[in-house]
Short mmCIF file of C-alpha atoms in Angstrom, two decimals:
data_model
loop_
_atom_site.label_atom_id
_atom_site.label_comp_id
_atom_site.label_asym_id
_atom_site.label_seq_id
_atom_site.Cartn_x
_atom_site.Cartn_y
_atom_site.Cartn_z
CA MET A 1 22.55 38.65 -30.15
CA THR A 2 21.42 35.27 -31.14
CA TRP A 3 22.44 31.72 -30.14
CA SER A 4 22.71 28.35 -31.74
CA THR A 5 20.81 25.32 -30.47
CA ARG A 6 23.91 24.13 -28.63
CA GLN A 7 24.57 27.59 -27.14
CA ILE A 8 21.13 28.09 -25.89
CA ALA A 9 20.84 24.60 -24.36
CA ASP A 10 24.05 25.30 -22.49
CA LEU A 11 22.86 28.62 -21.23
CA ALA A 12 19.68 27.10 -19.95
CA GLY A 13 21.44 24.22 -18.47
CA THR A 14 19.76 21.60 -20.64
CA THR A 15 20.55 19.56 -23.72
CA VAL A 16 20.07 19.89 -27.36
CA LYS A 17 17.74 16.73 -27.34
CA THR A 18 15.62 18.44 -24.77
CA VAL A 19 15.37 21.60 -26.73
CA ARG A 20 14.45 19.78 -29.93
CA TYR A 21 11.88 17.91 -28.01
CA TYR A 22 10.25 21.02 -26.85
CA HIS A 23 9.81 22.19 -30.45
CA GLN A 24 8.32 18.91 -31.13
CA VAL A 25 5.61 18.97 -28.60
CA GLY A 26 4.92 22.67 -29.19
CA LEU A 27 6.32 24.08 -26.02
CA LEU A 28 9.01 26.16 -27.66
CA ASP A 29 8.51 28.04 -30.84
CA GLU A 30 10.80 27.31 -33.79
CA PRO A 31 13.29 30.09 -34.35
CA GLU A 32 14.04 31.70 -37.71
CA ARG A 33 17.04 30.11 -39.57
CA GLU A 34 20.03 31.93 -41.05
CA PRO A 35 20.72 31.57 -44.85
CA ASN A 36 22.88 28.66 -43.99
CA GLY A 37 20.10 26.64 -42.23
CA TYR A 38 21.31 27.18 -38.69
CA LYS A 39 18.61 28.03 -36.11
CA ARG A 40 19.23 31.29 -34.39
CA TYR A 41 17.55 31.61 -30.91
CA GLU A 42 16.73 34.99 -29.50
CA VAL A 43 16.09 36.34 -25.84
CA HIS A 44 12.38 35.24 -25.86
CA HIS A 45 13.41 31.74 -26.70
CA LEU A 46 15.84 31.70 -23.76
CA THR A 47 13.14 33.13 -21.46
CA ARG A 48 10.54 30.52 -22.60
CA LEU A 49 13.12 27.80 -22.23
CA LEU A 50 14.05 28.90 -18.64
CA GLN A 51 10.34 29.14 -17.81
CA ILE A 52 9.71 25.62 -18.88
CA LYS A 53 12.78 24.40 -16.99
CA ARG A 54 11.67 26.03 -13.70
CA LEU A 55 8.00 24.72 -14.07
CA THR A 56 9.09 21.07 -14.74
CA GLY A 57 11.57 21.29 -11.96
CA LEU A 58 8.74 22.13 -9.78
CA GLY A 59 7.07 19.03 -10.68
CA VAL A 60 4.59 20.51 -13.41
CA PRO A 61 4.02 17.82 -16.08
CA LEU A 62 4.92 18.91 -19.62
CA ALA A 63 1.33 18.54 -20.70
CA GLN A 64 0.26 21.04 -18.18
CA VAL A 65 3.07 23.33 -18.90
CA ALA A 66 1.71 23.63 -22.48
CA GLU A 67 -1.70 24.66 -21.16
CA MET A 68 -0.44 27.25 -18.65
CA GLY A 69 -0.39 30.75 -19.62
CA THR A 70 2.06 33.14 -18.02
CA ARG A 71 -0.56 34.63 -15.78
CA GLY A 72 -4.19 34.07 -14.55
CA GLU A 73 -6.23 31.47 -12.70
CA GLY A 74 -5.30 28.64 -15.18
CA GLN A 75 -1.61 28.79 -13.87
CA ALA A 76 -2.65 29.09 -10.27
CA SER A 77 -5.00 26.07 -10.56
CA VAL A 78 -2.17 23.90 -12.19
CA LEU A 79 0.32 24.91 -9.45
CA ARG A 80 -2.18 24.16 -6.68
CA SER A 81 -2.86 20.69 -8.16
CA VAL A 82 1.07 19.99 -8.32
CA ASP A 83 1.37 21.13 -4.70
CA ALA A 84 -1.34 18.74 -3.57
CA GLU A 85 0.42 15.91 -5.44
CA LEU A 86 3.76 16.95 -3.77
CA GLU A 87 2.01 16.99 -0.32
CA ALA A 88 0.76 13.42 -0.85
CA THR A 89 4.31 12.36 -1.89
CA VAL A 90 5.77 13.83 1.24
CA ARG A 91 3.15 12.10 3.42
CA ARG A 92 4.02 8.95 1.69
CA LEU A 93 7.72 9.41 2.17
CA GLU A 94 7.20 10.25 5.83
CA SER A 95 5.27 7.13 6.36
CA ILE A 96 8.10 5.04 4.71
CA ARG A 97 10.61 6.75 6.96
CA ARG A 98 8.59 5.77 9.97
CA GLU A 99 8.34 2.29 8.86
CA LEU A 100 12.10 2.17 8.22
CA ALA A 101 12.73 3.44 11.64
CA VAL A 102 10.72 0.77 13.20
CA LEU A 103 12.22 -2.06 11.02
CA ALA A 104 15.71 -0.73 12.04
CA GLN A 105 14.91 -1.53 15.76
CA PRO A 106 16.38 -4.66 17.26
CA GLY A 107 14.05 -7.72 16.79
CA ALA A 108 12.03 -6.04 14.14
CA SER A 109 11.16 -7.98 10.95
CA PRO A 110 9.92 -7.18 7.45
CA GLU A 111 7.99 -10.41 7.44
CA VAL A 112 5.03 -8.92 8.98
CA PRO A 113 3.26 -5.59 9.04
CA THR A 114 5.39 -2.89 10.68
CA SER A 115 2.87 -2.40 13.60
CA PHE A 116 3.21 -6.04 14.50
CA SER A 117 7.16 -5.96 14.56
CA GLY A 118 7.18 -6.22 18.23
CA LEU A 119 5.21 -9.24 18.34
CA VAL A 120 7.13 -11.25 15.71
CA GLN A 121 9.02 -13.45 18.29
CA ASP A 122 5.80 -14.83 19.53
CA LEU A 123 4.48 -15.82 16.00
CA ARG A 124 5.29 -18.92 13.85
CA ASP A 125 6.11 -18.73 10.32
CA ASN A 126 2.67 -19.38 8.96
CA ASP A 127 1.22 -16.86 11.45
CA ARG A 128 3.47 -14.34 10.14
CA ALA A 129 2.45 -15.13 6.56
CA LEU A 130 -1.30 -14.92 7.38
CA LEU A 131 -0.76 -11.58 9.01
CA THR A 132 0.97 -10.17 5.97
CA ILE A 133 -2.09 -11.44 3.83
CA TYR A 134 -4.58 -9.97 6.49
CA ALA A 135 -2.67 -6.61 6.26
CA GLN A 136 -3.48 -6.48 2.40
CA LEU A 137 -7.14 -7.64 2.70
CA PHE A 138 -8.46 -6.04 5.92
CA SER A 139 -8.88 -2.45 6.92
CA ASP A 140 -6.04 -0.56 8.93
CA GLU A 141 -8.54 -0.19 11.75
CA SER A 142 -9.22 -3.99 11.84
CA MET A 143 -5.40 -4.76 11.91
CA GLU A 144 -4.94 -2.46 14.77
CA VAL A 145 -7.63 -4.29 16.74
CA LEU A 146 -5.91 -7.62 15.82
CA ARG A 147 -2.56 -6.20 16.99
CA ARG A 148 -3.86 -5.18 20.26
CA THR A 149 -5.50 -8.66 20.72
CA LEU A 150 -2.09 -10.29 20.06
CA GLU A 151 -0.45 -8.05 22.52
CA ALA A 152 -2.91 -8.89 25.14
CA HIS A 153 -2.34 -12.65 24.78
CA PRO A 154 -6.08 -13.47 25.43
CA ASN A 155 -5.61 -17.33 25.66
CA ASP A 156 -1.95 -18.57 25.25
CA ASP A 157 -2.90 -22.12 26.08
CA LEU A 158 -5.52 -22.21 23.43
CA ASP A 159 -3.23 -20.80 20.83
CA GLU A 160 -0.61 -23.30 21.55
CA ALA A 161 -3.29 -26.13 21.41
CA PHE A 162 -4.30 -25.04 17.98
CA ARG A 163 -0.76 -24.35 16.55
CA ASP A 164 0.49 -27.76 17.88
CA LEU A 165 -2.54 -29.61 16.62
CA PRO A 166 -1.28 -32.62 14.51
CA GLU A 167 -2.55 -33.36 11.05
CA ASP A 168 -3.68 -36.77 12.13
CA ALA A 169 -5.61 -35.38 15.32
CA ASP A 170 -8.74 -37.57 15.88
CA ASP A 171 -12.43 -36.36 15.54
CA ALA A 172 -12.86 -35.99 19.39
CA THR A 173 -9.67 -33.77 19.82
CA ARG A 174 -10.73 -31.57 16.75
CA GLN A 175 -14.32 -31.11 18.05
CA ALA A 176 -13.25 -30.36 21.62
CA LEU A 177 -10.87 -27.74 20.40
CA ALA A 178 -13.39 -26.29 17.92
CA GLU A 179 -15.86 -25.81 20.93
CA GLN A 180 -13.17 -23.83 22.73
CA LEU A 181 -12.39 -21.70 19.66
CA ALA A 182 -15.97 -21.05 18.87
CA PRO A 183 -16.47 -17.82 20.84
CA PHE A 184 -13.13 -16.35 19.14
CA ILE A 185 -13.34 -17.59 15.72
CA VAL A 186 -15.49 -14.96 13.99
CA PRO A 187 -14.17 -11.62 13.24
CA GLY A 188 -17.24 -10.01 14.98
CA ALA A 189 -17.78 -6.97 17.16
CA THR A 190 -15.23 -6.34 19.89
CA GLU A 191 -15.90 -4.38 23.19
CA HIS A 192 -15.19 -1.29 21.09
CA GLY A 193 -17.67 -2.21 18.48
CA VAL A 194 -15.00 -2.69 15.88
CA THR A 195 -15.08 -5.63 13.35
CA LEU A 196 -12.32 -7.10 10.97
CA GLU A 197 -13.67 -5.39 7.95
CA PRO A 198 -12.24 -6.07 4.34
CA ARG A 199 -10.65 -3.33 2.36
CA ALA A 200 -13.09 -4.40 -0.44
CA THR A 201 -15.36 -1.78 -1.80
CA THR A 202 -17.62 -4.01 -4.03
CA PRO A 203 -19.27 -7.27 -3.22
CA GLY A 204 -17.00 -9.01 -5.98
CA GLN A 205 -13.97 -7.70 -4.10
CA ALA A 206 -15.16 -8.86 -0.80
CA GLU A 207 -15.81 -12.36 -2.23
CA ALA A 208 -12.35 -12.34 -3.80
CA ALA A 209 -10.86 -11.35 -0.60
CA ARG A 210 -12.74 -14.12 1.32
CA ARG A 211 -11.44 -16.68 -1.17
CA ALA A 212 -8.09 -15.55 -0.87
CA VAL A 213 -8.02 -15.78 2.89
CA GLY A 214 -9.50 -19.31 2.81
CA HIS A 215 -7.03 -20.42 0.27
CA ALA A 216 -4.27 -19.07 2.47
CA LEU A 217 -5.51 -20.80 5.54
CA ARG A 218 -5.58 -24.03 3.73
CA ALA A 219 -1.98 -23.51 2.46
CA LEU A 220 -0.59 -22.39 5.69
CA TYR A 221 -2.22 -24.66 8.20
CA ASN A 222 -2.66 -28.45 8.35
CA PRO A 223 -5.96 -30.01 7.35
CA ALA A 224 -6.81 -30.78 11.01
CA GLN A 225 -6.35 -27.09 11.90
CA VAL A 226 -8.39 -25.94 8.95
CA ASP A 227 -11.14 -28.40 9.98
CA VAL A 228 -11.19 -27.15 13.60
CA LEU A 229 -11.61 -23.58 12.21
CA ARG A 230 -14.52 -24.75 9.97
CA ARG A 231 -16.03 -26.54 12.86
CA ALA A 232 -15.70 -23.65 15.27
CA HIS A 233 -17.34 -21.23 12.69
CA LEU A 234 -20.32 -23.64 12.34
CA LEU A 235 -20.58 -23.81 16.04
CA HIS A 236 -20.58 -20.07 16.37
CA GLU A 237 -23.39 -19.73 13.84
CA ARG A 238 -25.52 -22.63 15.26
CA LEU A 239 -25.42 -21.52 18.78
CA ALA A 240 -25.53 -17.74 17.99
CA LEU A 241 -22.59 -17.17 20.32
CA ARG A 242 -21.08 -13.57 20.76
CA PRO A 243 -17.33 -13.48 20.97
CA ALA A 244 -16.22 -13.52 24.57
CA GLY A 245 -13.19 -11.30 23.79
CA HIS A 246 -11.11 -10.09 20.93
CA PRO A 247 -10.62 -12.46 18.14
CA ALA A 248 -7.70 -14.90 18.76
CA PRO A 249 -4.55 -14.69 16.60
CA TYR A 250 -5.79 -17.38 14.13
CA VAL A 251 -9.03 -15.47 13.61
CA GLY A 252 -10.35 -15.68 10.05
CA PRO A 253 -13.21 -16.27 7.69
CA ALA A 254 -14.86 -19.78 7.64
CA VAL A 255 -13.27 -22.25 5.49
CA ASN A 256 -16.35 -23.82 3.72
CA GLU A 257 -14.80 -25.08 0.55
#
C-alpha cells in the first residue's frame, strides 16, 4: 500500500507543506512517482516522518535531527544536549513564576527588582529607578547586600536629609551633608566582606557601567545632591575612611564628570 503526499501528511498528523520542507532539507527521502507524476509514499517514509515528528516534538532542532542516526552515541549526545537546554528553560520558567508570585502580593511593584518589592513604599521614584539600573549593572550578591542594608534602615535621618536637599542648597549645607555621607558613599567592604561588584567581565564593560550609573545619578537627582555625592566620595578617598556600616540607599560610584 502507498500514500499520496496529502494522505501521508494526514497519517503523520502534519501538513503537506511540512512534508515538502523535509524533502527540501534532506530529512525525508523523495519517494518514487507514479506514471502520472504523483508521489507514492511507502511505510519507510511514514516511519521516518513519524521519527522526525517525535524528535522535533522533544525539542531536537531540525539541523540535529539530520545529523542523528537511529542508534549510537551520536543520538544519545544530541538528546543529552537537548535535555540540558530544557532543564535550563525549566529553571528560567520556575524563576519567572517565583517573581510573578512575589509581584502578585499586596504592595509589590514591578518598578523595582523583585527582592526589593517589600521596600518599595519607603522609596521615592528616583530611588526606584536607580535600583532598577543597579540590578542590571551590579552582581546579584551585591544587590542582596544592598537589600539587607535598606531593610535595616541604617540612618533614616541622613537618608531624608539627602533626599530633601534642595537644588539651591548653599555650599556649607552641601559640605556638611557630604561629611556625614562620606563613611557610607563608597560601595566598599561590608562586615561580611562583600562589595558592590559590577557584572562586567572586562575593563571596558566596567567603565561603561560606571559611566551609565554616573549618568543615571545626574538624571535622577538634582545638581546639589550629585555635588554632595561627589564631595563625599572625595572626602572618603582623602581621609582613607572605612565604611562605618553598610552603604546607604543612595550608594553609588563617584560622579566625577
